[in-house]
Structure formats: C-alpha cells, structure tokens
PDB file of N, CA and C in Angstrom:
ATOM      1  N   GLN A 189       0.648  -1.176   0.000  1.00 85.00           N
ATOM      2  CA  GLN A 189      -0.155  -0.260   0.267  1.00 85.00           C
ATOM      3  C   GLN A 189       0.836   1.328   0.049  1.00 85.00           C
ATOM      4  N   ILE A 190       0.349   2.312  -0.894  1.00 90.00           N
ATOM      5  CA  ILE A 190       1.089   3.321  -0.728  1.00 90.00           C
ATOM      6  C   ILE A 190       0.146   4.497  -0.561  1.00 90.00           C
ATOM      7  N   ARG A 191       0.785   5.351  -0.112  1.00 93.00           N
ATOM      8  CA  ARG A 191      -0.393   6.949   0.821  1.00 93.00           C
ATOM      9  C   ARG A 191       0.138   7.881   0.599  1.00 93.00           C
ATOM     10  N   PHE A 192      -0.641   8.808  -0.150  1.00 93.00           N
ATOM     11  CA  PHE A 192      -0.034  10.348  -0.312  1.00 93.00           C
ATOM     12  C   PHE A 192      -0.816  11.656   0.434  1.00 93.00           C
ATOM     13  N   VAL A 193      -0.108  12.077   1.223  1.00 93.00           N
ATOM     14  CA  VAL A 193      -1.025  13.280   1.606  1.00 93.00           C
ATOM     15  C   VAL A 193      -0.450  14.762   1.299  1.00 93.00           C
ATOM     16  N   GLY A 194      -1.347  15.008   0.640  1.00 92.00           N
ATOM     17  CA  GLY A 194      -0.896  16.366   0.044  1.00 92.00           C
ATOM     18  C   GLY A 194      -0.875  17.761   0.799  1.00 92.00           C
ATOM     19  N   GLU A 195       0.109  18.385   0.990  1.00 94.00           N
ATOM     20  CA  GLU A 195       0.024  19.538   2.141  1.00 94.00           C
ATOM     21  C   GLU A 195      -0.279  20.711   1.262  1.00 94.00           C
ATOM     22  N   ARG A 196      -0.008  20.899  -0.166  1.00 94.00           N
ATOM     23  CA  ARG A 196      -0.142  22.327  -0.981  1.00 94.00           C
ATOM     24  C   ARG A 196      -0.323  21.907  -2.201  1.00 94.00           C
ATOM     25  N   LEU A 197      -1.382  22.611  -2.597  1.00 93.00           N
ATOM     26  CA  LEU A 197      -1.407  22.591  -4.238  1.00 93.00           C
ATOM     27  C   LEU A 197      -1.079  24.402  -5.055  1.00 93.00           C
ATOM     28  N   ASP A 198      -0.268  24.029  -5.825  1.00 96.00           N
ATOM     29  CA  ASP A 198       0.609  25.087  -6.722  1.00 96.00           C
ATOM     30  C   ASP A 198      -0.289  24.887  -7.916  1.00 96.00           C
ATOM     31  N   LEU A 199      -0.887  25.755  -8.683  1.00 96.00           N
ATOM     32  CA  LEU A 199      -1.210  25.635  -9.924  1.00 96.00           C
ATOM     33  C   LEU A 199      -0.279  26.349 -10.710  1.00 96.00           C
ATOM     34  N   THR A 200       0.281  25.683 -11.880  1.00 96.00           N
ATOM     35  CA  THR A 200       1.003  25.907 -13.061  1.00 96.00           C
ATOM     36  C   THR A 200      -0.075  26.577 -14.109  1.00 96.00           C
ATOM     37  N   THR A 201      -0.876  26.156 -14.577  1.00 97.00           N
ATOM     38  CA  THR A 201      -2.058  26.611 -15.506  1.00 97.00           C
ATOM     39  C   THR A 201      -3.453  26.200 -14.827  1.00 97.00           C
ATOM     40  N   SER A 202      -4.562  26.481 -15.640  1.00 95.00           N
ATOM     41  CA  SER A 202      -5.640  26.225 -15.139  1.00 95.00           C
ATOM     42  C   SER A 202      -6.243  24.838 -14.564  1.00 95.00           C
ATOM     43  N   THR A 203      -5.393  23.921 -15.409  1.00 97.00           N
ATOM     44  CA  THR A 203      -5.594  22.169 -15.172  1.00 97.00           C
ATOM     45  C   THR A 203      -4.348  21.473 -14.774  1.00 97.00           C
ATOM     46  N   LYS A 204      -3.309  22.383 -14.495  1.00 98.00           N
ATOM     47  CA  LYS A 204      -2.380  21.458 -14.055  1.00 98.00           C
ATOM     48  C   LYS A 204      -1.191  22.332 -13.107  1.00 98.00           C
ATOM     49  N   GLY A 205      -0.707  21.065 -12.128  1.00 97.00           N
ATOM     50  CA  GLY A 205       0.039  21.727 -11.131  1.00 97.00           C
ATOM     51  C   GLY A 205       0.815  20.892 -10.244  1.00 97.00           C
ATOM     52  N   LYS A 206       1.379  21.430  -9.107  1.00 97.00           N
ATOM     53  CA  LYS A 206       2.465  20.577  -8.526  1.00 97.00           C
ATOM     54  C   LYS A 206       1.664  20.460  -6.704  1.00 97.00           C
ATOM     55  N   VAL A 207       1.545  19.112  -6.470  1.00 95.00           N
ATOM     56  CA  VAL A 207       1.218  18.888  -5.316  1.00 95.00           C
ATOM     57  C   VAL A 207       2.313  18.383  -4.328  1.00 95.00           C
ATOM     58  N   ALA A 208       2.927  19.098  -3.081  1.00 97.00           N
ATOM     59  CA  ALA A 208       3.891  18.783  -2.271  1.00 97.00           C
ATOM     60  C   ALA A 208       3.045  18.382  -1.130  1.00 97.00           C
ATOM     61  N   GLY A 209       3.689  17.038  -0.666  1.00 96.00           N
ATOM     62  CA  GLY A 209       3.165  16.496   0.523  1.00 96.00           C
ATOM     63  C   GLY A 209       3.970  15.342   0.934  1.00 96.00           C
ATOM     64  N   GLU A 210       3.514  14.215   1.825  1.00 97.00           N
ATOM     65  CA  GLU A 210       4.555  13.193   2.279  1.00 97.00           C
ATOM     66  C   GLU A 210       3.800  12.172   1.565  1.00 97.00           C
ATOM     67  N   LEU A 211       4.826  10.926   1.047  1.00 96.00           N
ATOM     68  CA  LEU A 211       4.132   9.913   0.590  1.00 96.00           C
ATOM     69  C   LEU A 211       5.166   8.715   1.407  1.00 96.00           C
ATOM     70  N   THR A 212       3.776   7.746   1.854  1.00 96.00           N
ATOM     71  CA  THR A 212       4.258   6.652   2.822  1.00 96.00           C
ATOM     72  C   THR A 212       4.398   5.021   2.024  1.00 96.00           C
ATOM     73  N   ALA A 213       5.100   4.414   1.814  1.00 93.00           N
ATOM     74  CA  ALA A 213       5.263   3.229   1.396  1.00 93.00           C
ATOM     75  C   ALA A 213       6.323   2.247   2.152  1.00 93.00           C
ATOM     76  N   ARG A 214       5.709   0.993   2.554  1.00 91.00           N
ATOM     77  CA  ARG A 214       6.376   0.349   3.486  1.00 91.00           C
ATOM     78  C   ARG A 214       6.463   0.735   4.290  1.00 91.00           C
ATOM     79  N   GLY A 215       5.698   1.694   5.244  1.00 93.00           N
ATOM     80  CA  GLY A 215       5.729   2.077   6.823  1.00 93.00           C
ATOM     81  C   GLY A 215       6.534   3.217   6.525  1.00 93.00           C
ATOM     82  N   VAL A 216       7.643   3.435   5.499  1.00 96.00           N
ATOM     83  CA  VAL A 216       8.068   4.980   5.528  1.00 96.00           C
ATOM     84  C   VAL A 216       7.465   6.097   4.808  1.00 96.00           C
ATOM     85  N   THR A 217       8.012   7.260   5.768  1.00 97.00           N
ATOM     86  CA  THR A 217       7.312   8.420   4.821  1.00 97.00           C
ATOM     87  C   THR A 217       8.141   9.269   4.702  1.00 97.00           C
ATOM     88  N   GLN A 218       8.552   9.816   3.316  1.00 96.00           N
ATOM     89  CA  GLN A 218       9.372  10.715   2.483  1.00 96.00           C
ATOM     90  C   GLN A 218       8.758  11.933   2.041  1.00 96.00           C
ATOM     91  N   PRO A 219       9.068  13.212   2.103  1.00 97.00           N
ATOM     92  CA  PRO A 219       8.029  14.215   1.325  1.00 97.00           C
ATOM     93  C   PRO A 219       7.983  13.597  -0.355  1.00 97.00           C
ATOM     94  N   ALA A 220       7.631  14.148  -0.992  1.00 96.00           N
ATOM     95  CA  ALA A 220       7.433  14.257  -2.524  1.00 96.00           C
ATOM     96  C   ALA A 220       6.436  14.950  -2.713  1.00 96.00           C
ATOM     97  N   THR A 221       6.701  15.423  -4.234  1.00 97.00           N
ATOM     98  CA  THR A 221       5.870  16.412  -5.228  1.00 97.00           C
ATOM     99  C   THR A 221       5.156  15.263  -6.209  1.00 97.00           C
ATOM    100  N   LEU A 222       3.745  15.473  -6.397  1.00 97.00           N
ATOM    101  CA  LEU A 222       3.527  15.010  -7.432  1.00 97.00           C
ATOM    102  C   LEU A 222       3.241  16.136  -8.506  1.00 97.00           C
ATOM    103  N   ASN A 223       3.283  15.538 -10.043  1.00 98.00           N
ATOM    104  CA  ASN A 223       2.718  16.317 -11.139  1.00 98.00           C
ATOM    105  C   ASN A 223       1.485  15.857 -11.228  1.00 98.00           C
ATOM    106  N   VAL A 224       0.551  16.734 -11.348  1.00 98.00           N
ATOM    107  CA  VAL A 224      -1.258  16.604 -11.543  1.00 98.00           C
ATOM    108  C   VAL A 224      -1.598  17.402 -12.648  1.00 98.00           C
ATOM    109  N   VAL A 225      -2.183  16.791 -13.340  1.00 98.00           N
ATOM    110  CA  VAL A 225      -3.277  17.058 -14.334  1.00 98.00           C
ATOM    111  C   VAL A 225      -4.939  16.856 -14.237  1.00 98.00           C
ATOM    112  N   PHE A 226      -5.422  17.874 -13.951  1.00 97.00           N
ATOM    113  CA  PHE A 226      -6.943  18.056 -13.739  1.00 97.00           C
ATOM    114  C   PHE A 226      -7.611  17.399 -14.987  1.00 97.00           C
ATOM    115  N   ASP A 227      -8.897  17.181 -15.176  1.00 95.00           N
ATOM    116  CA  ASP A 227      -9.572  16.921 -16.027  1.00 95.00           C
ATOM    117  C   ASP A 227     -10.604  18.461 -16.545  1.00 95.00           C
ATOM    118  N   THR A 228     -10.788  19.146 -15.176  1.00 90.00           N
ATOM    119  CA  THR A 228     -11.485  20.040 -15.278  1.00 90.00           C
ATOM    120  C   THR A 228     -10.969  21.145 -14.424  1.00 90.00           C
ATOM    121  N   PRO A 229     -10.755  22.341 -14.740  1.00 93.00           N
ATOM    122  CA  PRO A 229      -9.969  23.115 -13.470  1.00 93.00           C
ATOM    123  C   PRO A 229     -10.371  23.113 -12.131  1.00 93.00           C
ATOM    124  N   PRO A 230      -9.840  22.865 -11.719  1.00 89.00           N
ATOM    125  CA  PRO A 230     -10.487  22.973 -10.009  1.00 89.00           C
ATOM    126  C   PRO A 230     -10.839  23.942  -9.391  1.00 89.00           C
ATOM    127  N   LEU A 231     -10.409  25.212  -9.983  1.00 89.00           N
ATOM    128  CA  LEU A 231     -11.046  26.462  -8.904  1.00 89.00           C
ATOM    129  C   LEU A 231     -11.912  26.826  -9.590  1.00 89.00           C
ATOM    130  N   GLU A 232     -12.573  26.299 -11.020  1.00 89.00           N
ATOM    131  CA  GLU A 232     -14.223  26.440 -11.398  1.00 89.00           C
ATOM    132  C   GLU A 232     -14.907  25.101 -10.852  1.00 89.00           C
ATOM    133  N   ALA A 233     -14.517  23.996 -10.268  1.00 86.00           N
ATOM    134  CA  ALA A 233     -15.715  23.077  -9.447  1.00 86.00           C
ATOM    135  C   ALA A 233     -16.708  23.516  -8.817  1.00 86.00           C
ATOM    136  N   ARG A 234     -17.801  23.303  -8.806  1.00 85.00           N
ATOM    137  CA  ARG A 234     -18.668  23.634  -7.817  1.00 85.00           C
ATOM    138  C   ARG A 234     -18.666  22.315  -6.546  1.00 85.00           C
ATOM    139  N   ALA A 235     -19.364  22.896  -5.612  1.00 84.00           N
ATOM    140  CA  ALA A 235     -19.760  21.872  -4.471  1.00 84.00           C
ATOM    141  C   ALA A 235     -20.374  21.034  -4.990  1.00 84.00           C
ATOM    142  N   GLY A 236     -19.842  19.620  -4.295  1.00 85.00           N
ATOM    143  CA  GLY A 236     -20.403  18.465  -4.972  1.00 85.00           C
ATOM    144  C   GLY A 236     -20.073  18.011  -6.016  1.00 85.00           C
ATOM    145  N   GLN A 237     -19.061  18.435  -6.913  1.00 88.00           N
ATOM    146  CA  GLN A 237     -18.984  18.012  -8.264  1.00 88.00           C
ATOM    147  C   GLN A 237     -17.486  17.470  -8.245  1.00 88.00           C
ATOM    148  N   ALA A 238     -17.035  16.249  -8.662  1.00 91.00           N
ATOM    149  CA  ALA A 238     -15.905  15.649  -8.714  1.00 91.00           C
ATOM    150  C   ALA A 238     -15.190  16.399 -10.023  1.00 91.00           C
ATOM    151  N   VAL A 239     -14.158  16.327  -9.469  1.00 93.00           N
ATOM    152  CA  VAL A 239     -12.632  16.563 -10.066  1.00 93.00           C
ATOM    153  C   VAL A 239     -12.006  15.249 -10.061  1.00 93.00           C
ATOM    154  N   SER A 240     -11.466  15.158 -11.312  1.00 95.00           N
ATOM    155  CA  SER A 240     -10.832  13.662 -11.912  1.00 95.00           C
ATOM    156  C   SER A 240      -9.380  14.454 -12.078  1.00 95.00           C
ATOM    157  N   PHE A 241      -8.282  13.151 -11.831  1.00 96.00           N
ATOM    158  CA  PHE A 241      -7.270  14.228 -11.882  1.00 96.00           C
ATOM    159  C   PHE A 241      -6.157  12.781 -11.995  1.00 96.00           C
ATOM    160  N   THR A 242      -4.937  13.073 -12.585  1.00 98.00           N
ATOM    161  CA  THR A 242      -3.682  12.123 -12.314  1.00 98.00           C
ATOM    162  C   THR A 242      -2.421  12.624 -12.267  1.00 98.00           C
ATOM    163  N   ALA A 243      -2.050  11.863 -11.284  1.00 97.00           N
ATOM    164  CA  ALA A 243      -0.683  12.483 -10.581  1.00 97.00           C
ATOM    165  C   ALA A 243       0.524  11.576 -10.589  1.00 97.00           C
ATOM    166  N   LYS A 244       1.821  11.985 -11.368  1.00 98.00           N
ATOM    167  CA  LYS A 244       2.993  11.013 -11.314  1.00 98.00           C
ATOM    168  C   LYS A 244       4.288  11.614 -10.540  1.00 98.00           C
ATOM    169  N   THR A 245       4.978  11.017 -10.432  1.00 97.00           N
ATOM    170  CA  THR A 245       6.059  11.540  -9.584  1.00 97.00           C
ATOM    171  C   THR A 245       7.235  10.106  -9.336  1.00 97.00           C
ATOM    172  N   THR A 246       8.545  10.131  -9.493  1.00 96.00           N
ATOM    173  CA  THR A 246       9.265   9.241  -9.071  1.00 96.00           C
ATOM    174  C   THR A 246       9.743   9.321  -7.735  1.00 96.00           C
ATOM    175  N   ILE A 247      10.498   8.036  -7.843  1.00 95.00           N
ATOM    176  CA  ILE A 247      10.741   8.190  -6.203  1.00 95.00           C
ATOM    177  C   ILE A 247      12.064   7.283  -6.025  1.00 95.00           C
ATOM    178  N   ASP A 248      13.122   7.212  -5.238  1.00 95.00           N
ATOM    179  CA  ASP A 248      14.182   6.167  -4.805  1.00 95.00           C
ATOM    180  C   ASP A 248      14.039   5.162  -4.298  1.00 95.00           C
ATOM    181  N   ARG A 249      13.231   3.856  -4.612  1.00 94.00           N
ATOM    182  CA  ARG A 249      13.170   3.190  -3.708  1.00 94.00           C
ATOM    183  C   ARG A 249      13.807   2.742  -2.551  1.00 94.00           C
ATOM    184  N   ARG A 250      15.099   2.795  -2.676  1.00 93.00           N
ATOM    185  CA  ARG A 250      16.015   2.466  -1.545  1.00 93.00           C
ATOM    186  C   ARG A 250      15.828   3.513  -0.197  1.00 93.00           C
ATOM    187  N   LYS A 251      15.158   4.649  -0.391  1.00 94.00           N
ATOM    188  CA  LYS A 251      14.641   5.357   0.765  1.00 94.00           C
ATOM    189  C   LYS A 251      13.370   5.190   1.389  1.00 94.00           C
ATOM    190  N   PHE A 252      12.956   3.966   0.747  1.00 94.00           N
ATOM    191  CA  PHE A 252      11.581   3.651   1.518  1.00 94.00           C
ATOM    192  C   PHE A 252      11.916   1.850   1.794  1.00 94.00           C
ATOM    193  N   GLY A 253      13.545   1.858   1.799  1.00 91.00           N
ATOM    194  CA  GLY A 253      13.631   0.461   2.681  1.00 91.00           C
ATOM    195  C   GLY A 253      13.354  -0.804   1.170  1.00 91.00           C
ATOM    196  N   MET A 254      13.050  -0.317  -0.018  1.00 91.00           N
ATOM    197  CA  MET A 254      12.979  -1.241  -0.833  1.00 91.00           C
ATOM    198  C   MET A 254      14.031  -1.933  -1.582  1.00 91.00           C
ATOM    199  N   LYS A 255      14.770  -2.907  -1.037  1.00 88.00           N
ATOM    200  CA  LYS A 255      16.072  -3.137  -1.217  1.00 88.00           C
ATOM    201  C   LYS A 255      16.119  -4.947  -2.137  1.00 88.00           C
ATOM    202  N   SER A 256      15.516  -4.975  -2.245  1.00 89.00           N
ATOM    203  CA  SER A 256      14.916  -6.804  -3.013  1.00 89.00           C
ATOM    204  C   SER A 256      15.286  -6.544  -4.419  1.00 89.00           C
ATOM    205  N   TYR A 257      15.781  -7.536  -5.139  1.00 89.00           N
ATOM    206  CA  TYR A 257      15.702  -7.352  -6.913  1.00 89.00           C
ATOM    207  C   TYR A 257      16.816  -6.130  -7.472  1.00 89.00           C
ATOM    208  N   GLN A 258      17.851  -5.819  -6.610  1.00 85.00           N
ATOM    209  CA  GLN A 258      18.600  -4.857  -6.788  1.00 85.00           C
ATOM    210  C   GLN A 258      19.578  -4.913  -8.262  1.00 85.00           C
ATOM    211  N   LEU A 259      19.575  -6.562  -8.665  1.00 87.00           N
ATOM    212  CA  LEU A 259      20.047  -6.939  -9.935  1.00 87.00           C
ATOM    213  C   LEU A 259      19.582  -6.288 -11.469  1.00 87.00           C
ATOM    214  N   ILE A 260      18.138  -6.399 -11.017  1.00 90.00           N
ATOM    215  CA  ILE A 260      16.864  -6.675 -12.379  1.00 90.00           C
ATOM    216  C   ILE A 260      15.928  -5.042 -12.085  1.00 90.00           C
ATOM    217  N   VAL A 261      15.898  -4.693 -10.851  1.00 87.00           N
ATOM    218  CA  VAL A 261      14.595  -3.612 -10.743  1.00 87.00           C
ATOM    219  C   VAL A 261      15.797  -2.281 -10.446  1.00 87.00           C
ATOM    220  N   GLY A 262      15.284  -1.503 -11.168  1.00 92.00           N
ATOM    221  CA  GLY A 262      15.969  -0.006 -10.485  1.00 92.00           C
ATOM    222  C   GLY A 262      15.642   0.466  -9.752  1.00 92.00           C
ATOM    223  N   ASN A 263      16.763   1.846  -9.395  1.00 94.00           N
ATOM    224  CA  ASN A 263      16.448   2.556  -7.892  1.00 94.00           C
ATOM    225  C   ASN A 263      15.495   3.312  -8.388  1.00 94.00           C
ATOM    226  N   LYS A 264      15.376   3.958  -9.219  1.00 95.00           N
ATOM    227  CA  LYS A 264      14.123   4.970  -9.670  1.00 95.00           C
ATOM    228  C   LYS A 264      12.874   4.374 -10.529  1.00 95.00           C
ATOM    229  N   VAL A 265      11.756   4.602  -8.996  1.00 92.00           N
ATOM    230  CA  VAL A 265      10.495   3.832  -9.324  1.00 92.00           C
ATOM    231  C   VAL A 265       9.532   5.096  -9.817  1.00 92.00           C
ATOM    232  N   LYS A 266       8.738   4.877 -10.788  1.00 95.00           N
ATOM    233  CA  LYS A 266       7.870   5.711 -11.236  1.00 95.00           C
ATOM    234  C   LYS A 266       6.499   5.654 -10.883  1.00 95.00           C
ATOM    235  N   ILE A 267       5.437   6.335  -9.927  1.00 95.00           N
ATOM    236  CA  ILE A 267       4.347   6.291  -9.604  1.00 95.00           C
ATOM    237  C   ILE A 267       3.542   6.973 -10.300  1.00 95.00           C
ATOM    238  N   THR A 268       2.476   6.382 -11.160  1.00 96.00           N
ATOM    239  CA  THR A 268       0.964   6.805 -11.415  1.00 96.00           C
ATOM    240  C   THR A 268       0.121   6.664 -10.607  1.00 96.00           C
ATOM    241  N   MET A 269      -0.747   7.666 -10.615  1.00 94.00           N
ATOM    242  CA  MET A 269      -1.838   7.561  -9.608  1.00 94.00           C
ATOM    243  C   MET A 269      -3.345   8.167 -10.643  1.00 94.00           C
ATOM    244  N   SER A 270      -4.386   7.553 -10.281  1.00 95.00           N
ATOM    245  CA  SER A 270      -5.469   8.195 -10.735  1.00 95.00           C
ATOM    246  C   SER A 270      -6.635   8.499  -9.807  1.00 95.00           C
ATOM    247  N   ALA A 271      -7.033   9.792  -9.617  1.00 93.00           N
ATOM    248  CA  ALA A 271      -8.178   9.937  -8.441  1.00 93.00           C
ATOM    249  C   ALA A 271      -9.532  10.938  -8.805  1.00 93.00           C
ATOM    250  N   LYS A 272     -10.033  10.751  -7.893  1.00 92.00           N
ATOM    251  CA  LYS A 272     -11.147  12.194  -8.159  1.00 92.00           C
ATOM    252  C   LYS A 272     -11.187  12.559  -6.627  1.00 92.00           C
ATOM    253  N   MET A 273     -11.447  13.932  -6.884  1.00 86.00           N
ATOM    254  CA  MET A 273     -11.744  14.995  -5.215  1.00 86.00           C
ATOM    255  C   MET A 273     -12.907  15.413  -5.597  1.00 86.00           C
ATOM    256  N   LEU A 274     -13.400  15.738  -4.273  1.00 81.00           N
ATOM    257  CA  LEU A 274     -15.029  16.358  -4.278  1.00 81.00           C
ATOM    258  C   LEU A 274     -14.569  17.380  -3.178  1.00 81.00           C
ATOM    259  N   PRO A 275     -14.782  18.608  -4.039  1.00 72.00           N
ATOM    260  CA  PRO A 275     -14.852  19.789  -3.172  1.00 72.00           C
ATOM    261  C   PRO A 275     -15.978  20.241  -2.463  1.00 72.00           C
ATOM    262  N   GLU A 276     -15.685  20.508  -1.015  1.00 68.00           N
ATOM    263  CA  GLU A 276     -17.099  20.629  -0.409  1.00 68.00           C
ATOM    264  C   GLU A 276     -17.866  22.020  -0.410  1.00 68.00           C
TER     265      GLU A 276
END
C-alpha cells in the first residue's frame, strides 16, 4: 500500500500543477511532489462536483526500504495514480 497526503497545491495552469506532501510506502514516509493534471480546472469546480486528475512522481525505492531484486529492478520507480476529489 502506498499513501500520499497532499499539503499544498501550486497551479501552473488552470489544469496543471504540483502537489507537495508526504508519500508513505512500506511504513516509511518521505516528502514528495506530484505533478498533477486535472480534467476540469479545480478552481471552477462547484460543491459536490467531482474533479478527476492524474498524478505522477518518481521515487528512489531505497529511501523506502525497498532493497530486494537490485540486479533486475532499478532504484528509480515511477508512480502514476488516478483519483477524484470532491470539493465541499
């Protein structure tokens, strides 16, 4: 299980931005920044209207204690997630 808790969103355009926060994997928490792309500008969303987005980042798996299979798995791991947020 991987968990990300966002702390700050900086929009670079109406539908793109960066979310700074903390990523937890295998019980280890590290700061991370996700590059996000929204399907709808989040500032235009109305209460109760879900906004879908895709987020991407790259981590160094060693910082999360992932050390197995070093000969066949690279140290840099790309993470992509899709989610929806629901403004209140």
